PDB file of C-alpha atoms in Angstrom:
ATOM      1  CA  ASP A   1      61.784 135.904   9.506  1.00  0.00           C
ATOM      2  CA  ALA A   2      65.147 135.208   7.883  1.00  0.00           C
ATOM      3  CA  GLY A   3      65.671 132.062   9.897  1.00  0.00           C
ATOM      4  CA  VAL A   4      68.921 131.079  11.595  1.00  0.00           C
ATOM      5  CA  ILE A   5      71.824 132.836   9.928  1.00  0.00           C
ATOM      6  CA  GLN A   6      75.301 131.338   9.936  1.00  0.00           C
ATOM      7  CA  SER A   7      78.557 132.736   8.612  1.00  0.00           C
ATOM      8  CA  PRO A   8      80.699 132.009   6.815  1.00  0.00           C
ATOM      9  CA  ARG A   9      79.103 129.378   4.541  1.00  0.00           C
ATOM     10  CA  HIS A  10      82.497 127.965   3.704  1.00  0.00           C
ATOM     11  CA  GLU A  11      85.817 128.206   5.527  1.00  0.00           C
ATOM     12  CA  VAL A  12      89.102 126.802   4.356  1.00  0.00           C
ATOM     13  CA  THR A  13      92.030 127.164   6.710  1.00  0.00           C
ATOM     14  CA  GLU A  14      95.357 125.626   7.521  1.00  0.00           C
ATOM     15  CA  MET A  15      96.082 123.416  10.464  1.00  0.00           C
ATOM     16  CA  GLY A  16      96.933 125.436  13.556  1.00  0.00           C
ATOM     17  CA  GLN A  17      94.890 128.465  12.601  1.00  0.00           C
ATOM     18  CA  GLU A  18      92.039 129.847  14.674  1.00  0.00           C
ATOM     19  CA  VAL A  19      88.559 129.446  13.239  1.00  0.00           C
ATOM     20  CA  THR A  20      85.479 131.370  14.357  1.00  0.00           C
ATOM     21  CA  LEU A  21      81.998 130.387  13.262  1.00  0.00           C
ATOM     22  CA  ARG A  22      79.102 132.750  13.808  1.00  0.00           C
ATOM     23  CA  CYS A  23      75.389 132.339  14.339  1.00  0.00           C
ATOM     24  CA  LYS A  24      72.367 134.580  14.633  1.00  0.00           C
ATOM     25  CA  PRO A  25      69.351 132.684  16.019  1.00  0.00           C
ATOM     26  CA  ILE A  26      65.736 133.405  15.227  1.00  0.00           C
ATOM     27  CA  SER A  27      64.522 136.377  17.205  1.00  0.00           C
ATOM     28  CA  GLY A  28      62.598 135.350  20.302  1.00  0.00           C
ATOM     29  CA  HIS A  29      64.042 131.849  20.483  1.00  0.00           C
ATOM     30  CA  ASN A  30      65.322 130.927  23.927  1.00  0.00           C
ATOM     31  CA  SER A  31      67.694 128.100  23.090  1.00  0.00           C
ATOM     32  CA  LEU A  32      70.663 127.840  20.748  1.00  0.00           C
ATOM     33  CA  PHE A  33      72.515 124.708  19.714  1.00  0.00           C
ATOM     34  CA  TRP A  34      75.767 123.953  17.916  1.00  0.00           C
ATOM     35  CA  TYR A  35      75.915 120.653  16.002  1.00  0.00           C
ATOM     36  CA  ARG A  36      78.662 119.046  13.953  1.00  0.00           C
ATOM     37  CA  GLN A  37      77.896 116.762  10.999  1.00  0.00           C
ATOM     38  CA  THR A  38      80.327 114.257   9.524  1.00  0.00           C
ATOM     39  CA  MET A  39      79.879 111.119   7.467  1.00  0.00           C
ATOM     40  CA  MET A  40      81.439 109.000  10.196  1.00  0.00           C
ATOM     41  CA  ARG A  41      79.634 110.353  13.244  1.00  0.00           C
ATOM     42  CA  GLY A  42      76.469 111.884  11.824  1.00  0.00           C
ATOM     43  CA  LEU A  43      74.898 114.809  13.689  1.00  0.00           C
ATOM     44  CA  GLU A  44      76.509 115.452  17.063  1.00  0.00           C
ATOM     45  CA  LEU A  45      75.412 118.023  19.620  1.00  0.00           C
ATOM     46  CA  LEU A  46      78.423 120.044  20.737  1.00  0.00           C
ATOM     47  CA  ILE A  47      76.864 122.531  23.130  1.00  0.00           C
ATOM     48  CA  TYR A  48      73.597 124.265  23.811  1.00  0.00           C
ATOM     49  CA  PHE A  49      72.562 127.484  25.509  1.00  0.00           C
ATOM     50  CA  ASN A  50      69.334 128.492  27.153  1.00  0.00           C
ATOM     51  CA  ASN A  51      68.758 132.212  27.691  1.00  0.00           C
ATOM     52  CA  ASN A  52      72.402 132.795  26.741  1.00  0.00           C
ATOM     53  CA  VAL A  53      73.708 130.446  29.445  1.00  0.00           C
ATOM     54  CA  PRO A  54      75.590 127.262  28.478  1.00  0.00           C
ATOM     55  CA  ILE A  55      73.565 124.295  29.725  1.00  0.00           C
ATOM     56  CA  ASP A  56      75.372 121.274  28.362  1.00  0.00           C
ATOM     57  CA  ASP A  57      78.827 121.322  26.772  1.00  0.00           C
ATOM     58  CA  SER A  58      79.536 117.628  27.183  1.00  0.00           C
ATOM     59  CA  GLY A  59      79.694 117.220  23.419  1.00  0.00           C
ATOM     60  CA  MET A  60      82.543 119.663  22.953  1.00  0.00           C
ATOM     61  CA  PRO A  61      85.352 117.390  21.798  1.00  0.00           C
ATOM     62  CA  GLU A  62      88.355 119.101  23.319  1.00  0.00           C
ATOM     63  CA  ASP A  63      89.604 122.224  24.996  1.00  0.00           C
ATOM     64  CA  ARG A  64      90.405 123.508  21.525  1.00  0.00           C
ATOM     65  CA  PHE A  65      86.684 124.143  21.098  1.00  0.00           C
ATOM     66  CA  SER A  66      84.893 126.987  22.850  1.00  0.00           C
ATOM     67  CA  ALA A  67      81.516 128.639  22.406  1.00  0.00           C
ATOM     68  CA  LYS A  68      80.033 131.880  23.611  1.00  0.00           C
ATOM     69  CA  MET A  69      76.690 133.583  23.531  1.00  0.00           C
ATOM     70  CA  PRO A  70      77.189 137.183  24.653  1.00  0.00           C
ATOM     71  CA  ASN A  71      73.590 138.136  23.917  1.00  0.00           C
ATOM     72  CA  ALA A  72      70.317 136.680  22.674  1.00  0.00           C
ATOM     73  CA  SER A  73      71.070 137.406  19.027  1.00  0.00           C
ATOM     74  CA  PHE A  74      74.623 136.161  18.575  1.00  0.00           C
ATOM     75  CA  SER A  75      76.790 133.129  19.248  1.00  0.00           C
ATOM     76  CA  THR A  76      80.250 132.008  18.210  1.00  0.00           C
ATOM     77  CA  LEU A  77      81.996 128.662  18.044  1.00  0.00           C
ATOM     78  CA  LYS A  78      85.770 128.915  18.068  1.00  0.00           C
ATOM     79  CA  ILE A  79      88.374 126.289  17.306  1.00  0.00           C
ATOM     80  CA  GLN A  80      91.941 127.106  18.308  1.00  0.00           C
ATOM     81  CA  PRO A  81      94.156 125.581  17.069  1.00  0.00           C
ATOM     82  CA  SER A  82      92.295 123.850  14.255  1.00  0.00           C
ATOM     83  CA  GLU A  83      93.195 120.344  13.064  1.00  0.00           C
ATOM     84  CA  PRO A  84      92.313 118.414   9.875  1.00  0.00           C
ATOM     85  CA  ARG A  85      89.977 116.130  11.862  1.00  0.00           C
ATOM     86  CA  ASP A  86      87.846 119.175  12.675  1.00  0.00           C
ATOM     87  CA  SER A  87      86.758 119.298   9.022  1.00  0.00           C
ATOM     88  CA  ALA A  88      82.967 118.969   9.015  1.00  0.00           C
ATOM     89  CA  VAL A  89      79.762 120.912   8.534  1.00  0.00           C
ATOM     90  CA  TYR A  90      78.886 122.899  11.634  1.00  0.00           C
ATOM     91  CA  PHE A  91      75.237 123.767  12.167  1.00  0.00           C
ATOM     92  CA  CYS A  92      73.685 126.252  14.486  1.00  0.00           C
ATOM     93  CA  ALA A  93      70.055 125.766  15.478  1.00  0.00           C
ATOM     94  CA  SER A  94      67.618 127.610  17.682  1.00  0.00           C
ATOM     95  CA  SER A  95      64.347 126.650  19.304  1.00  0.00           C
ATOM     96  CA  PRO A  96      61.551 128.630  20.915  1.00  0.00           C
ATOM     97  CA  GLY A  97      61.451 126.536  24.090  1.00  0.00           C
ATOM     98  CA  VAL A  98      63.774 125.402  26.802  1.00  0.00           C
ATOM     99  CA  THR A  99      64.166 121.888  25.445  1.00  0.00           C
ATOM    100  CA  ASN A 100      65.623 120.406  22.287  1.00  0.00           C
ATOM    101  CA  GLU A 101      62.220 120.244  20.595  1.00  0.00           C
ATOM    102  CA  LYS A 102      61.422 121.857  17.252  1.00  0.00           C
ATOM    103  CA  LEU A 103      64.889 122.910  16.209  1.00  0.00           C
ATOM    104  CA  PHE A 104      65.353 125.399  13.382  1.00  0.00           C
ATOM    105  CA  PHE A 105      68.698 124.856  11.692  1.00  0.00           C
ATOM    106  CA  GLY A 106      70.844 127.296   9.780  1.00  0.00           C
ATOM    107  CA  SER A 107      72.434 126.387   6.465  1.00  0.00           C
ATOM    108  CA  GLY A 108      75.690 125.412   8.124  1.00  0.00           C
ATOM    109  CA  THR A 109      79.365 126.257   7.753  1.00  0.00           C
ATOM    110  CA  GLN A 110      81.460 123.856   5.706  1.00  0.00           C
ATOM    111  CA  LEU A 111      84.862 123.832   7.410  1.00  0.00           C
ATOM    112  CA  SER A 112      87.920 122.394   5.734  1.00  0.00           C
ATOM    113  CA  VAL A 113      91.174 122.308   7.677  1.00  0.00           C
ATOM    114  CA  LEU A 114      94.137 121.510   5.460  1.00  0.00           C
TER     115      LEU A 114
ATOM    116  CA  GLY B   1      73.047 107.021  26.897  1.00  0.00           C
ATOM    117  CA  GLU B   2      70.394 106.901  24.184  1.00  0.00           C
ATOM    118  CA  ASN B   3      71.118 104.971  20.990  1.00  0.00           C
ATOM    119  CA  VAL B   4      69.027 105.491  17.862  1.00  0.00           C
ATOM    120  CA  GLU B   5      69.340 103.097  14.943  1.00  0.00           C
ATOM    121  CA  GLN B   6      67.888 103.946  11.544  1.00  0.00           C
ATOM    122  CA  HIS B   7      67.204 101.748   8.526  1.00  0.00           C
ATOM    123  CA  PRO B   8      67.668 101.634   5.626  1.00  0.00           C
ATOM    124  CA  SER B   9      70.646 103.869   4.946  1.00  0.00           C
ATOM    125  CA  THR B  10      69.549 104.306   1.327  1.00  0.00           C
ATOM    126  CA  LEU B  11      66.129 103.891  -0.246  1.00  0.00           C
ATOM    127  CA  SER B  12      65.156 104.204  -3.872  1.00  0.00           C
ATOM    128  CA  VAL B  13      61.497 104.268  -4.922  1.00  0.00           C
ATOM    129  CA  GLN B  14      59.530 105.052  -8.049  1.00  0.00           C
ATOM    130  CA  GLU B  15      57.533 108.253  -8.135  1.00  0.00           C
ATOM    131  CA  GLY B  16      54.088 107.615  -6.699  1.00  0.00           C
ATOM    132  CA  ASP B  17      55.166 104.690  -4.544  1.00  0.00           C
ATOM    133  CA  SER B  18      55.353 104.751  -0.757  1.00  0.00           C
ATOM    134  CA  ALA B  19      58.527 104.968   1.310  1.00  0.00           C
ATOM    135  CA  VAL B  20      59.013 103.727   4.854  1.00  0.00           C
ATOM    136  CA  ILE B  21      61.957 104.524   7.124  1.00  0.00           C
ATOM    137  CA  LYS B  22      62.315 102.808  10.478  1.00  0.00           C
ATOM    138  CA  CYS B  23      64.070 103.724  13.701  1.00  0.00           C
ATOM    139  CA  THR B  24      64.597 102.084  17.048  1.00  0.00           C
ATOM    140  CA  TYR B  25      65.641 103.706  20.299  1.00  0.00           C
ATOM    141  CA  SER B  26      67.051 102.326  23.506  1.00  0.00           C
ATOM    142  CA  ASP B  27      66.038 104.695  26.313  1.00  0.00           C
ATOM    143  CA  SER B  28      62.564 103.938  27.608  1.00  0.00           C
ATOM    144  CA  ALA B  29      62.462 107.469  29.062  1.00  0.00           C
ATOM    145  CA  SER B  30      62.500 109.008  25.574  1.00  0.00           C
ATOM    146  CA  ASN B  31      59.247 110.855  25.000  1.00  0.00           C
ATOM    147  CA  TYR B  32      59.561 112.937  21.837  1.00  0.00           C
ATOM    148  CA  PHE B  33      60.411 111.710  18.354  1.00  0.00           C
ATOM    149  CA  PRO B  34      60.940 114.199  15.513  1.00  0.00           C
ATOM    150  CA  TRP B  35      61.822 113.594  11.890  1.00  0.00           C
ATOM    151  CA  TYR B  36      64.024 115.965   9.924  1.00  0.00           C
ATOM    152  CA  LYS B  37      64.541 116.310   6.183  1.00  0.00           C
ATOM    153  CA  GLN B  38      67.888 117.561   4.904  1.00  0.00           C
ATOM    154  CA  GLU B  39      68.240 118.706   1.316  1.00  0.00           C
ATOM    155  CA  LEU B  40      71.632 119.094  -0.302  1.00  0.00           C
ATOM    156  CA  GLY B  41      73.531 122.091   1.016  1.00  0.00           C
ATOM    157  CA  LYS B  42      70.944 122.925   3.640  1.00  0.00           C
ATOM    158  CA  GLY B  43      70.369 122.316   7.304  1.00  0.00           C
ATOM    159  CA  PRO B  44      67.877 119.714   8.552  1.00  0.00           C
ATOM    160  CA  GLN B  45      64.262 120.825   8.606  1.00  0.00           C
ATOM    161  CA  LEU B  46      61.624 119.462  10.962  1.00  0.00           C
ATOM    162  CA  ILE B  47      58.850 117.800   8.977  1.00  0.00           C
ATOM    163  CA  ILE B  48      56.823 115.937  11.593  1.00  0.00           C
ATOM    164  CA  ASP B  49      57.087 114.876  15.227  1.00  0.00           C
ATOM    165  CA  ILE B  50      55.260 112.618  17.654  1.00  0.00           C
ATOM    166  CA  ARG B  51      55.081 112.375  21.417  1.00  0.00           C
ATOM    167  CA  SER B  52      55.123 109.191  23.432  1.00  0.00           C
ATOM    168  CA  ASN B  53      51.441 109.468  24.395  1.00  0.00           C
ATOM    169  CA  VAL B  54      50.381 109.236  20.736  1.00  0.00           C
ATOM    170  CA  GLY B  55      50.569 106.183  18.493  1.00  0.00           C
ATOM    171  CA  GLU B  56      50.217 107.818  15.094  1.00  0.00           C
ATOM    172  CA  LYS B  57      50.275 111.259  13.529  1.00  0.00           C
ATOM    173  CA  LYS B  58      49.598 112.287   9.959  1.00  0.00           C
ATOM    174  CA  ASP B  59      50.250 115.439   7.954  1.00  0.00           C
ATOM    175  CA  GLN B  60      49.159 115.237   4.323  1.00  0.00           C
ATOM    176  CA  ARG B  61      51.425 112.691   2.617  1.00  0.00           C
ATOM    177  CA  ILE B  62      53.621 111.968   5.613  1.00  0.00           C
ATOM    178  CA  ALA B  63      52.804 110.012   8.745  1.00  0.00           C
ATOM    179  CA  VAL B  64      54.712 108.772  11.742  1.00  0.00           C
ATOM    180  CA  THR B  65      53.897 105.771  13.895  1.00  0.00           C
ATOM    181  CA  LEU B  66      55.234 104.916  17.331  1.00  0.00           C
ATOM    182  CA  ASN B  67      55.341 101.589  19.143  1.00  0.00           C
ATOM    183  CA  LYS B  68      56.509 102.361  22.677  1.00  0.00           C
ATOM    184  CA  THR B  69      56.564  98.736  23.750  1.00  0.00           C
ATOM    185  CA  ALA B  70      58.911  97.752  20.975  1.00  0.00           C
ATOM    186  CA  LYS B  71      60.721 101.118  21.004  1.00  0.00           C
ATOM    187  CA  HIS B  72      60.139 101.521  17.288  1.00  0.00           C
ATOM    188  CA  PHE B  73      58.977 104.508  15.273  1.00  0.00           C
ATOM    189  CA  SER B  74      58.594 104.894  11.545  1.00  0.00           C
ATOM    190  CA  LEU B  75      58.152 107.551   8.888  1.00  0.00           C
ATOM    191  CA  HIS B  76      55.747 106.841   6.050  1.00  0.00           C
ATOM    192  CA  ILE B  77      55.664 108.925   2.881  1.00  0.00           C
ATOM    193  CA  THR B  78      52.883 108.178   0.418  1.00  0.00           C
ATOM    194  CA  GLU B  79      52.615 109.181  -3.236  1.00  0.00           C
ATOM    195  CA  THR B  80      56.290 110.100  -3.336  1.00  0.00           C
ATOM    196  CA  GLN B  81      57.429 112.937  -5.565  1.00  0.00           C
ATOM    197  CA  PRO B  82      60.894 113.901  -6.839  1.00  0.00           C
ATOM    198  CA  GLU B  83      61.037 116.763  -4.341  1.00  0.00           C
ATOM    199  CA  ASP B  84      60.874 114.186  -1.532  1.00  0.00           C
ATOM    200  CA  SER B  85      64.424 113.145  -2.481  1.00  0.00           C
ATOM    201  CA  ALA B  86      66.623 114.080   0.475  1.00  0.00           C
ATOM    202  CA  VAL B  87      68.267 112.651   3.593  1.00  0.00           C
ATOM    203  CA  TYR B  88      65.828 111.924   6.405  1.00  0.00           C
ATOM    204  CA  PHE B  89      66.866 111.751  10.057  1.00  0.00           C
ATOM    205  CA  CYS B  90      64.915 110.371  12.957  1.00  0.00           C
ATOM    206  CA  ALA B  91      65.690 111.474  16.486  1.00  0.00           C
ATOM    207  CA  SER B  92      64.629 110.864  20.061  1.00  0.00           C
ATOM    208  CA  LEU B  93      64.575 113.151  23.054  1.00  0.00           C
ATOM    209  CA  THR B  94      65.130 111.775  26.509  1.00  0.00           C
ATOM    210  CA  GLY B  95      63.087 112.761  29.498  1.00  0.00           C
ATOM    211  CA  GLY B  96      63.944 116.244  30.676  1.00  0.00           C
ATOM    212  CA  GLY B  97      64.405 117.385  27.119  1.00  0.00           C
ATOM    213  CA  ASN B  98      68.126 117.816  27.407  1.00  0.00           C
ATOM    214  CA  LYS B  99      69.524 115.779  24.599  1.00  0.00           C
ATOM    215  CA  LEU B 100      68.257 115.026  21.106  1.00  0.00           C
ATOM    216  CA  THR B 101      69.922 111.934  19.663  1.00  0.00           C
ATOM    217  CA  PHE B 102      69.830 111.584  15.883  1.00  0.00           C
ATOM    218  CA  GLY B 103      69.774 108.468  13.768  1.00  0.00           C
ATOM    219  CA  THR B 104      72.362 107.997  11.042  1.00  0.00           C
ATOM    220  CA  GLY B 105      70.108 109.142   8.227  1.00  0.00           C
ATOM    221  CA  THR B 106      68.368 107.618   5.188  1.00  0.00           C
ATOM    222  CA  GLN B 107      69.143 108.845   1.688  1.00  0.00           C
ATOM    223  CA  LEU B 108      65.803 108.710  -0.142  1.00  0.00           C
ATOM    224  CA  LYS B 109      65.796 108.901  -3.915  1.00  0.00           C
ATOM    225  CA  VAL B 110      62.530 109.191  -5.795  1.00  0.00           C
ATOM    226  CA  GLU B 111      62.988 108.175  -9.396  1.00  0.00           C
ATOM    227  CA  LEU B 112      60.835 109.309 -12.283  1.00  0.00           C
TER     228      LEU B 112
END
């Protein structure tokens, strides 16, 4: 299995632009998670889905952030409009169960908002 | 909510020595404690985990211990090798399995 696939690996954009991050979970996994990693705040859970349904989005920082999972093999995290403080590494992870156990992380998207 | 504290933030050991990383958690309902290893430019990778009904678990050179009374759990790496150099994160999962809270990470450096 190729593991969790994220794209792009790096994204550099200007403040105010829309940013879309993409994720393909491991086939057969029921749950998908979006995390953000910064030096200041560490690893933060933004949102997670179970069977394509959003379960907990309490970590989404603002209305500028939105996430979708239209089917079992694809999810997006969108930031519109982007701000410099959104600069971070964004990870997607999937797990075979319905809980947060045994997460498999992708390689992340390094986002820089200038 | 759950609070996970991790110490030390950096740890440097000589190859062949042991390394110990410690974490504490606050929510007595937490029942699952994984450890993740993150190498440069990669996502975290699960290396070992322990449930609250177990006091110790070992997998080759790594082991994890859990003290539920004190709300402490630790990662032990024996016979360290250069490839063990990475950032290690502890985490705890509250009852219901809804939220995994990560510690702040330990940068481990194994020197030759």
